[in-house]
């Protein structure tokens, strides 16, 4: 990537009247230098079976090229045309709730042969048609792809085949999955029942893993088709997305991001988040750290983020700028809005773009113009920022899925991401740069501290690797429920926390739900309310560990809540219960200090956020963000440099003011 | 109508033993002079296919006639017999939730040919049998008819036919409905997918419109059959009902009342409402105003209202009287209870009638006796009350449906009626007489003030008509979201609020959800709590309008919340946000005063309610109701007259006492 | 039974590795002298159609026998194997929600002929194989059996047949069930519609009764097969369970316990309940009283209860002991945990056993060891405790089902058990021993006081019997809604409360939902809050009754809330409204005193609970339990005896200390 990209999604197909030239003029004014087009427009490009119409694609490509705006072309496959479903009704996925209905996007069975056949036809036709167009810098395959819970009879056949290949023998499955329970034993491959009704977490989790594999396989297949046509300098990407809670929240349950990203040249992501008084930057940071980590620290593309978005997200003055530069500070090389203008019909009419429905300039668009100018002016300073973090968060899709089955008990609502987020948030608020690793990562040794939330399901090998990591001098912070079951969601028959007991120096075999339980003696000085323990507590007995906190309770008071253990050259902290945000931060702070990771950036904390990296010139860039509606200031602690937005020079220990929702970018000399 | 009707629904079919003579004796004591019979009794009148049994009908008709009690005969079609469903299972409607099951009423597809064939047979048989019976004063066709969300394949075919006839070309539909979005484009009529799964609000809303047309067509068809037989002096009516929230709440989403009422000679309605401490009279007033407006101000029938009703509705002493006369005050010529006695089996066992399950006199029945006597005595004074209102509420089923798709954002629960009701309620509480108009009304010019809640979807022509109305001297009060989209639920590409921008003198292109937002400076003097803005706010810039209230907020403070604009000879008020009841009342009060509509009745307010009209003798009747458990008094401001219940004469400025839940009726001399 | 049984459920089939010998060693240490095996293991014992494998059964039987541990063998039929469902998919019940899916237990149609055929095969094969094994003391048929809401077409045919046999004529059904309503009339047996969609409570309740009969018939059938093989000294039992609200709450809606227990030699039950600070002993007492009453006061088996159970149930120190002896105090001869060890896979992984997943000793297991020792040591004193109670609670499955249809109105959540439980709980807290009777019981005369909650549906004969009971000197406490409808859920056409009006000396025909209603003058001295009336109130007029409390309300103040009536030699108390726990206790206390049932045990109250009975030696045993975390003491009021746990002798009026969650057992000399 040779310049920062500032972009919008653009759908000529959806326009109520021809506005292409006017739109391009307005884009140029805003510094937009890339548009993403064509995903989800299958019915326009192939209005009938085998009939193709490239009118919209051609005119947009040509006009953009003429205007000097680059284009990312998306394959249109995540929304199926009416004629296709009429021809092959079985293209609609059968989920546990029954067959899907026509209407929404992402309703298909991505493993369906007829879907695959026609997806391939339309992709090849498009590629053949556009491949040599000079406006195109890259391709996006599909969009926010998942398996959409496809689980019909044909998918079940594929699953049984997958199980045969993976486990070879039913005896192994019966044993490892515990299928004797409630007569679920399978004695003949032909008897393999649909997993839709299963009450066996091992089987259910394996089916989820299989569904995630469908996603990886499907994206790899799409990428391989596109690669047959694309030019070497063009990239293939996918728009990955996060766990959705009305906004981007955490690890995506339905995709193995690290696996699926392998087939991509560059990772892409969409990140949506609350704004106004609720803007914190956490989702921008988390989504960025995750996407950057997908390709081993390579810079990434923010393929979608909000301009106005939902009504409740209309940004305050300054917020659009703050957001845009926050993406860059996490390593993004592109910030692209979904979408240029607001749509006049259908589902996302109130998911507003940079322009409102009237296509006129508005405060949000006007602020975008300042961003576009700054992106262009500062591109060479801000592009390709390299980050080197000493802290990683270990996440696991296997643990996440298993936790859905066995979280805090029937009826509990907390999920894996509810445990991961407070830890990530604590690190964010303390201005600690973070990467993500997953069980497939082989670079654990690059880090001094690894934070491990609720690693509920994991193979022996991973836990042993973590033990070795500590033994060799690494630091780990584990939460409760880590190590509890193996990769087949079979609970370990050893004492808990299973294999990591060795590094953690503790054991337990009982656990309960806390009622009126606190940490004895308020060891983190947080006051009565914040000292409370909620949701889950393990009744821990230390073997070699030092107890950081005991429970305060007439019966459970003899058990440890939080422990720390020296093991080999390293240290393992274990959090045996759900703690308040304040306590969690204190525990993480303690672990950072023990790992000698408490530095200058930790003098600041949220809402003053700082991020840094090294730019292409080899110079260190320090971003400072004020995530609040109150002006603030800080003392700049690094060597002399220049604030890039103002071009003012900055010396060490200078007191720097930041306005509400403002930012500073300092490049060290 | 030549006398006030006081009636009950009566089902000889449901009686646990023969009570006809005793019941008639007790009815006569209570002044009951009309009964409604036979709806929902298909399985009794036609116990088997083609086998008819008129025993119950005949004996009731004869006995009632002998007792001088009139009869309204209902067609029995809203509940289907077992043999019919066994013969044609497809009579049960297929809804988005799947095929209906046998058991409940209103489970059929009213467009099903087999249902229609057998409905016609049973209606004709009944009509042939009863048509010359002297007890009969009119007929009710079906009951609370709707399309019951019928949406199966056969209905879909009818819908596609309707779309072809209405739009002619798929290109028009694709364009106007924005079907290119998410590949929903339809390129061949044969590809037209079921609307059940649609995520396109334009298509979904059109399907709802089509379903309402099924209702109109079906009722018109039934009425036409009955009219072949009925005598000229007999009427045909239908029992319309309102949006149901455990009681009659607002505009009925599933029926175009004004269209469907065209085929009726007289409009009928059922009105159910809370009582005891929650009795306000609002539903009686709203239901009455709406039903009276269906036939251009003609008096109407209350075909059903509660006697005891649900357990929580057992009326306090005086309430049954208060309710009965409140119906008359709105223009009803009949008050009929559902139902005479309480039922001993099945679904509505706890929906109690005038008599409890023991058939004995009880406090409610005893109070009914006083009502029957007064109705008879005062009939000539109170019947055929004519009302002439200067204020109308413009409602729209199209806007209501579109608002379901695009209200205040995903997950919000407020519906169109939640916006209409506070405005209606404010008018009611201020004792302002109101008519209803809808987009088909051609009498807008009869009014001085039109209140327009959330007219979210409307054709240009309607908005232009409203502009003209203001220009010519009319007053309009609009709420937020009015004018936003066209009749196809396509958002206008102009600035908002679309075409009415001209009369309102404002524009906006952004809107948000208020958090900690008030009206600047408490302009209506309502105090901190009531001054808050909730749910929705448009960021309005006045062009020619005067700002009545700005938002109080650090960022949004520059935008207008409530405006008023002189346009031509008239005035348009625009409410850009959700306000408290207190503020809404103040805005409406202001608009009434500007429109010179603040009169003597406005000296009183809820719980003292007054309604008036002109009786057949040309004299003005003033009703005064005390909707509270506390005795009250007021000064009578009109010319000398007589209080009809007591026969006392009343002079101007006389202080009149009303007991708790009491009423006075004064006829001017 | 010649010794107290202390047991665990044991599944060799589910073990992650071979632990049989170790487990038996640990069992012996804990005093476990019985295990229950084999229910739900069909897929292991018959891995393929007609292929049988008794490996697990044999090795467990042999090893247990060798160790002197007895065995209860369960038929495996409540969970079906994969091959069976593959062969006969129709074995999965069709419920109103559609066909069940494979996976869970209890998903079958117990009336399905194919299921029955294969269930019989596997039962006979097992019985043939094990019948002479000396370890076996009894058999459990199926487990927690219900009809699982089976309602498919084949079940419907059986239901129609049942209706023909029971009612003979459709005319009777149409009349008694009120099917004319909403055209539900059935004029031909062939037209009989599925009851799945019915809105007729009479029909729906009859179908529930039919479903309960399916359970009785199925269990009787299984028991009859087992009895062909079993030895005379071996018993057949069934594991009955209670209404489940996350724990055992009240009367089981889906089984007629008294009818189904007829085919059993001894009644069994599972009882699960909250522990820690929420442990009250009520469920242990209620479940015990009910199960003991199933077989006319015979001692019973607790076939399942929790050891650790759910995370939130891990017992405090002392609670496992307290629970175990509480079961004995209610008449249990066996206490058996579900289950020995915790399971490593599938649904109930977090329903923990005596051992955790690590199979090591833990505090819960260690406490069990003390119980086992005491059971063995005191067996001859504590076994076969006989109880003779003067108070009975009359429950009715018919009333329970009818109350589901007609409780406190649409949308209300209270069920029959919500009315029964406060009455039972009041008796428990006052240390009043209780039996249960149902409409089939012919021993009403054994009691001095019968408590009758919400007997909503009952035949004339039962109400007349209750009238006679009072006339002859009995005391009855009725709640609201009793007597309201007949056995067909047809509301009585007389004044309410129907036939019992005679004994109660009251009548009413109206009722409402109380808002701001209390009892006039706080007649029970409970203070403002507890004096409030909620949920339901009948507007009662006494005829001969004495009014114990009037309503306090401006309109309803003239009506009685609670009354008492002398009738013949007895007394009937009627509670016409929902009262607070405090008032309910006072009413019950009053009734007990009037019945001369206020004795020495009533000097104590919860959390000090006492239960008593006569042991095999003819001596009276007094149990004293401290259901609280605070040590307590009481004065022993009976004749001299011995505290069995400590072997200390106890004289009358001795002050005895009980530790938190502690107990004492005193045997009178």
mmCIF file of N, CA and C in Angstrom, chain C residues 514-584:
data_model
loop_
_atom_site.group_PDB
_atom_site.id
_atom_site.type_symbol
_atom_site.label_atom_id
_atom_site.label_comp_id
_atom_site.label_asym_id
_atom_site.label_seq_id
_atom_site.Cartn_x
_atom_site.Cartn_y
_atom_site.Cartn_z
ATOM 1 N N UNK C 514 -57.395 -7.295 42.828
ATOM 2 C CA UNK C 514 -57.264 -6.202 43.801
ATOM 3 C C UNK C 514 -56.199 -5.175 43.402
ATOM 4 N N UNK C 515 -56.559 -3.931 43.542
ATOM 5 C CA UNK C 515 -55.600 -2.825 43.402
ATOM 6 C C UNK C 515 -55.762 -1.988 44.665
ATOM 7 N N UNK C 516 -54.711 -1.863 45.418
ATOM 8 C CA UNK C 516 -54.766 -1.102 46.666
ATOM 9 C C UNK C 516 -55.848 -1.630 47.612
ATOM 10 N N UNK C 517 -55.879 -2.906 47.795
ATOM 11 C CA UNK C 517 -56.863 -3.523 48.680
ATOM 12 C C UNK C 517 -56.126 -4.211 49.840
ATOM 13 N N UNK C 518 -56.633 -4.014 51.025
ATOM 14 C CA UNK C 518 -56.089 -4.666 52.221
ATOM 15 C C UNK C 518 -57.223 -5.356 52.958
ATOM 16 N N UNK C 519 -56.874 -5.955 54.085
ATOM 17 C CA UNK C 519 -57.902 -6.504 54.966
ATOM 18 C C UNK C 519 -58.269 -5.426 55.990
ATOM 19 N N UNK C 520 -59.543 -5.229 56.158
ATOM 20 C CA UNK C 520 -60.009 -4.118 56.987
ATOM 21 C C UNK C 520 -59.549 -4.270 58.433
ATOM 22 N N UNK C 521 -58.853 -3.249 58.921
ATOM 23 C CA UNK C 521 -58.471 -3.222 60.330
ATOM 24 C C UNK C 521 -57.321 -4.158 60.688
ATOM 25 N N UNK C 522 -56.580 -4.593 59.689
ATOM 26 C CA UNK C 522 -55.433 -5.484 59.933
ATOM 27 C C UNK C 522 -55.779 -6.562 60.956
ATOM 28 N N UNK C 523 -56.747 -7.430 60.634
ATOM 29 C CA UNK C 523 -57.282 -8.359 61.643
ATOM 30 C C UNK C 523 -56.260 -9.375 62.141
ATOM 31 N N UNK C 524 -55.164 -9.572 61.390
ATOM 32 C CA UNK C 524 -54.180 -10.565 61.833
ATOM 33 C C UNK C 524 -52.938 -9.911 62.398
ATOM 34 N N UNK C 525 -52.994 -8.567 62.549
ATOM 35 C CA UNK C 525 -51.873 -7.853 63.175
ATOM 36 C C UNK C 525 -50.540 -8.099 62.490
ATOM 37 N N UNK C 526 -50.528 -7.894 61.193
ATOM 38 C CA UNK C 526 -49.298 -8.202 60.450
ATOM 39 C C UNK C 526 -48.633 -6.947 59.889
ATOM 40 N N UNK C 527 -49.246 -5.786 60.085
ATOM 41 C CA UNK C 527 -48.647 -4.549 59.566
ATOM 42 C C UNK C 527 -49.095 -4.269 58.145
ATOM 43 N N UNK C 528 -48.865 -3.048 57.714
ATOM 44 C CA UNK C 528 -49.430 -2.556 56.457
ATOM 45 C C UNK C 528 -49.081 -3.424 55.253
ATOM 46 N N UNK C 529 -47.792 -3.696 55.070
ATOM 47 C CA UNK C 529 -47.366 -4.419 53.874
ATOM 48 C C UNK C 529 -47.977 -5.809 53.773
ATOM 49 N N UNK C 530 -47.878 -6.541 54.857
ATOM 50 C CA UNK C 530 -48.323 -7.933 54.853
ATOM 51 C C UNK C 530 -49.835 -8.055 54.903
ATOM 52 N N UNK C 531 -50.498 -6.951 55.204
ATOM 53 C CA UNK C 531 -51.958 -6.974 55.264
ATOM 54 C C UNK C 531 -52.599 -6.798 53.884
ATOM 55 N N UNK C 532 -51.752 -6.585 52.867
ATOM 56 C CA UNK C 532 -52.285 -6.340 51.516
ATOM 57 C C UNK C 532 -52.812 -7.606 50.859
ATOM 58 N N UNK C 533 -53.755 -7.406 49.973
ATOM 59 C CA UNK C 533 -54.349 -8.499 49.216
ATOM 60 C C UNK C 533 -53.862 -8.365 47.778
ATOM 61 N N UNK C 534 -53.519 -9.478 47.146
ATOM 62 C CA UNK C 534 -52.985 -9.396 45.786
ATOM 63 C C UNK C 534 -53.654 -10.386 44.851
ATOM 64 N N UNK C 535 -53.525 -10.145 43.559
ATOM 65 C CA UNK C 535 -53.773 -11.137 42.510
ATOM 66 C C UNK C 535 -55.238 -11.488 42.258
ATOM 67 N N UNK C 536 -55.997 -11.715 43.309
ATOM 68 C CA UNK C 536 -57.356 -12.235 43.109
ATOM 69 C C UNK C 536 -58.198 -11.928 44.329
ATOM 70 N N UNK C 537 -59.443 -11.519 44.120
ATOM 71 C CA UNK C 537 -60.337 -11.367 45.269
ATOM 72 C C UNK C 537 -61.758 -11.642 44.839
ATOM 73 N N UNK C 538 -62.451 -12.427 45.631
ATOM 74 C CA UNK C 538 -63.855 -12.726 45.375
ATOM 75 C C UNK C 538 -64.710 -11.804 46.238
ATOM 76 N N UNK C 539 -65.810 -11.350 45.678
ATOM 77 C CA UNK C 539 -66.662 -10.382 46.382
ATOM 78 C C UNK C 539 -67.754 -11.155 47.120
ATOM 79 N N UNK C 540 -67.391 -11.574 48.309
ATOM 80 C CA UNK C 540 -68.167 -12.582 49.036
ATOM 81 C C UNK C 540 -69.215 -11.962 49.961
ATOM 82 N N UNK C 541 -70.385 -12.547 49.921
ATOM 83 C CA UNK C 541 -71.432 -12.198 50.872
ATOM 84 C C UNK C 541 -71.667 -13.412 51.764
ATOM 85 N N UNK C 542 -71.519 -13.236 53.071
ATOM 86 C CA UNK C 542 -71.773 -14.386 53.950
ATOM 87 C C UNK C 542 -73.270 -14.682 54.021
ATOM 88 N N UNK C 543 -73.608 -15.935 54.099
ATOM 89 C CA UNK C 543 -75.007 -16.287 54.363
ATOM 90 C C UNK C 543 -75.089 -16.671 55.848
ATOM 91 N N UNK C 544 -74.414 -17.760 56.183
ATOM 92 C CA UNK C 544 -74.372 -18.136 57.605
ATOM 93 C C UNK C 544 -72.983 -17.957 58.195
ATOM 94 N N UNK C 545 -71.995 -17.686 57.357
ATOM 95 C CA UNK C 545 -70.601 -17.646 57.829
ATOM 96 C C UNK C 545 -70.339 -16.432 58.704
ATOM 97 N N UNK C 546 -69.336 -16.580 59.547
ATOM 98 C CA UNK C 546 -68.770 -15.479 60.315
ATOM 99 C C UNK C 546 -67.641 -14.896 59.466
ATOM 100 N N UNK C 547 -67.578 -13.590 59.399
ATOM 101 C CA UNK C 547 -66.542 -12.961 58.582
ATOM 102 C C UNK C 547 -65.292 -12.770 59.426
ATOM 103 N N UNK C 548 -64.199 -13.348 58.975
ATOM 104 C CA UNK C 548 -62.922 -13.191 59.682
ATOM 105 C C UNK C 548 -62.211 -11.929 59.223
ATOM 106 N N UNK C 549 -62.457 -11.535 57.966
ATOM 107 C CA UNK C 549 -61.834 -10.308 57.468
ATOM 108 C C UNK C 549 -62.651 -9.754 56.314
ATOM 109 N N UNK C 550 -62.869 -8.453 56.355
ATOM 110 C CA UNK C 550 -63.478 -7.740 55.231
ATOM 111 C C UNK C 550 -62.380 -7.076 54.405
ATOM 112 N N UNK C 551 -62.705 -6.740 53.167
ATOM 113 C CA UNK C 551 -61.772 -5.955 52.360
ATOM 114 C C UNK C 551 -61.780 -4.515 52.833
ATOM 115 N N UNK C 552 -60.632 -3.879 52.698
ATOM 116 C CA UNK C 552 -60.530 -2.455 52.970
ATOM 117 C C UNK C 552 -60.380 -1.741 51.630
ATOM 118 N N UNK C 553 -61.459 -1.151 51.132
ATOM 119 C CA UNK C 553 -61.467 -0.526 49.803
ATOM 120 C C UNK C 553 -62.754 0.299 49.711
ATOM 121 N N UNK C 554 -62.700 1.465 49.072
ATOM 122 C CA UNK C 554 -63.896 2.322 49.037
ATOM 123 C C UNK C 554 -65.116 1.652 48.407
ATOM 124 N N UNK C 555 -64.905 0.803 47.413
ATOM 125 C CA UNK C 555 -66.055 0.172 46.749
ATOM 126 C C UNK C 555 -66.296 -1.251 47.258
ATOM 127 N N UNK C 556 -65.243 -2.004 47.431
ATOM 128 C CA UNK C 556 -65.415 -3.424 47.777
ATOM 129 C C UNK C 556 -65.489 -3.671 49.290
ATOM 130 N N UNK C 557 -65.458 -2.629 50.062
ATOM 131 C CA UNK C 557 -65.391 -2.767 51.510
ATOM 132 C C UNK C 557 -66.560 -3.507 52.130
ATOM 133 N N UNK C 558 -67.642 -3.641 51.408
ATOM 134 C CA UNK C 558 -68.789 -4.336 51.981
ATOM 135 C C UNK C 558 -68.688 -5.856 51.838
ATOM 136 N N UNK C 559 -67.704 -6.305 51.113
ATOM 137 C CA UNK C 559 -67.601 -7.748 50.861
ATOM 138 C C UNK C 559 -66.628 -8.406 51.827
ATOM 139 N N UNK C 560 -66.875 -9.697 52.080
ATOM 140 C CA UNK C 560 -66.005 -10.472 52.961
ATOM 141 C C UNK C 560 -64.837 -11.044 52.186
ATOM 142 N N UNK C 561 -63.692 -11.115 52.857
ATOM 143 C CA UNK C 561 -62.480 -11.667 52.265
ATOM 144 C C UNK C 561 -62.197 -13.068 52.791
ATOM 145 N N UNK C 562 -62.382 -13.244 54.082
ATOM 146 C CA UNK C 562 -62.080 -14.526 54.728
ATOM 147 C C UNK C 562 -63.216 -14.838 55.698
ATOM 148 N N UNK C 563 -63.695 -16.077 55.621
ATOM 149 C CA UNK C 563 -64.864 -16.426 56.447
ATOM 150 C C UNK C 563 -64.654 -17.791 57.104
ATOM 151 N N UNK C 564 -65.545 -18.042 58.045
ATOM 152 C CA UNK C 564 -65.477 -19.294 58.811
ATOM 153 C C UNK C 564 -66.917 -19.673 59.092
ATOM 154 N N UNK C 565 -67.246 -20.934 58.900
ATOM 155 C CA UNK C 565 -68.636 -21.333 59.058
ATOM 156 C C UNK C 565 -68.754 -22.659 59.788
ATOM 157 N N UNK C 566 -69.558 -22.641 60.826
ATOM 158 C CA UNK C 566 -69.871 -23.903 61.502
ATOM 159 C C UNK C 566 -70.939 -24.609 60.703
ATOM 160 N N UNK C 567 -70.690 -25.869 60.402
ATOM 161 C CA UNK C 567 -71.628 -26.641 59.594
ATOM 162 C C UNK C 567 -71.663 -28.042 60.171
ATOM 163 N N UNK C 568 -72.801 -28.430 60.632
ATOM 164 C CA UNK C 568 -72.880 -29.695 61.340
ATOM 165 C C UNK C 568 -71.968 -29.629 62.557
ATOM 166 N N UNK C 569 -71.133 -30.657 62.676
ATOM 167 C CA UNK C 569 -70.193 -30.673 63.804
ATOM 168 C C UNK C 569 -68.854 -30.066 63.466
ATOM 169 N N UNK C 570 -68.698 -29.648 62.212
ATOM 170 C CA UNK C 570 -67.374 -29.190 61.781
ATOM 171 C C UNK C 570 -67.324 -27.712 61.454
ATOM 172 N N UNK C 571 -66.246 -27.336 60.807
ATOM 173 C CA UNK C 571 -65.981 -25.927 60.546
ATOM 174 C C UNK C 571 -65.310 -25.791 59.183
ATOM 175 N N UNK C 572 -65.804 -24.851 58.388
ATOM 176 C CA UNK C 572 -65.181 -24.605 57.086
ATOM 177 C C UNK C 572 -64.686 -23.175 57.023
ATOM 178 N N UNK C 573 -63.391 -23.039 56.752
ATOM 179 C CA UNK C 573 -62.786 -21.720 56.576
ATOM 180 C C UNK C 573 -62.641 -21.473 55.076
ATOM 181 N N UNK C 574 -62.947 -20.271 54.630
ATOM 182 C CA UNK C 574 -62.832 -19.967 53.204
ATOM 183 C C UNK C 574 -61.995 -18.711 53.043
ATOM 184 N N UNK C 575 -60.923 -18.834 52.239
ATOM 185 C CA UNK C 575 -60.036 -17.705 51.977
ATOM 186 C C UNK C 575 -60.346 -17.195 50.577
ATOM 187 N N UNK C 576 -60.958 -16.027 50.486
ATOM 188 C CA UNK C 576 -61.474 -15.544 49.203
ATOM 189 C C UNK C 576 -60.492 -14.717 48.408
ATOM 190 N N UNK C 577 -59.274 -14.592 48.862
ATOM 191 C CA UNK C 577 -58.322 -13.734 48.153
ATOM 192 C C UNK C 577 -56.907 -14.220 48.413
ATOM 193 N N UNK C 578 -55.984 -13.698 47.632
ATOM 194 C CA UNK C 578 -54.576 -14.038 47.780
ATOM 195 C C UNK C 578 -54.006 -13.193 48.909
ATOM 196 N N UNK C 579 -53.493 -13.868 49.937
ATOM 197 C CA UNK C 579 -53.002 -13.152 51.109
ATOM 198 C C UNK C 579 -51.491 -13.305 51.219
ATOM 199 N N UNK C 580 -50.890 -12.480 52.031
ATOM 200 C CA UNK C 580 -49.455 -12.579 52.271
ATOM 201 C C UNK C 580 -49.144 -13.861 53.016
ATOM 202 N N UNK C 581 -47.887 -14.254 52.978
ATOM 203 C CA UNK C 581 -47.452 -15.433 53.731
ATOM 204 C C UNK C 581 -47.826 -15.315 55.204
ATOM 205 N N UNK C 582 -47.633 -14.122 55.729
ATOM 206 C CA UNK C 582 -47.910 -13.922 57.156
ATOM 207 C C UNK C 582 -49.388 -14.156 57.461
ATOM 208 N N UNK C 583 -50.261 -13.598 56.637
ATOM 209 C CA UNK C 583 -51.697 -13.776 56.873
ATOM 210 C C UNK C 583 -52.095 -15.229 56.654
ATOM 211 N N UNK C 584 -51.555 -15.842 55.600
ATOM 212 C CA UNK C 584 -51.866 -17.249 55.346
ATOM 213 C C UNK C 584 -51.518 -18.091 56.574
#
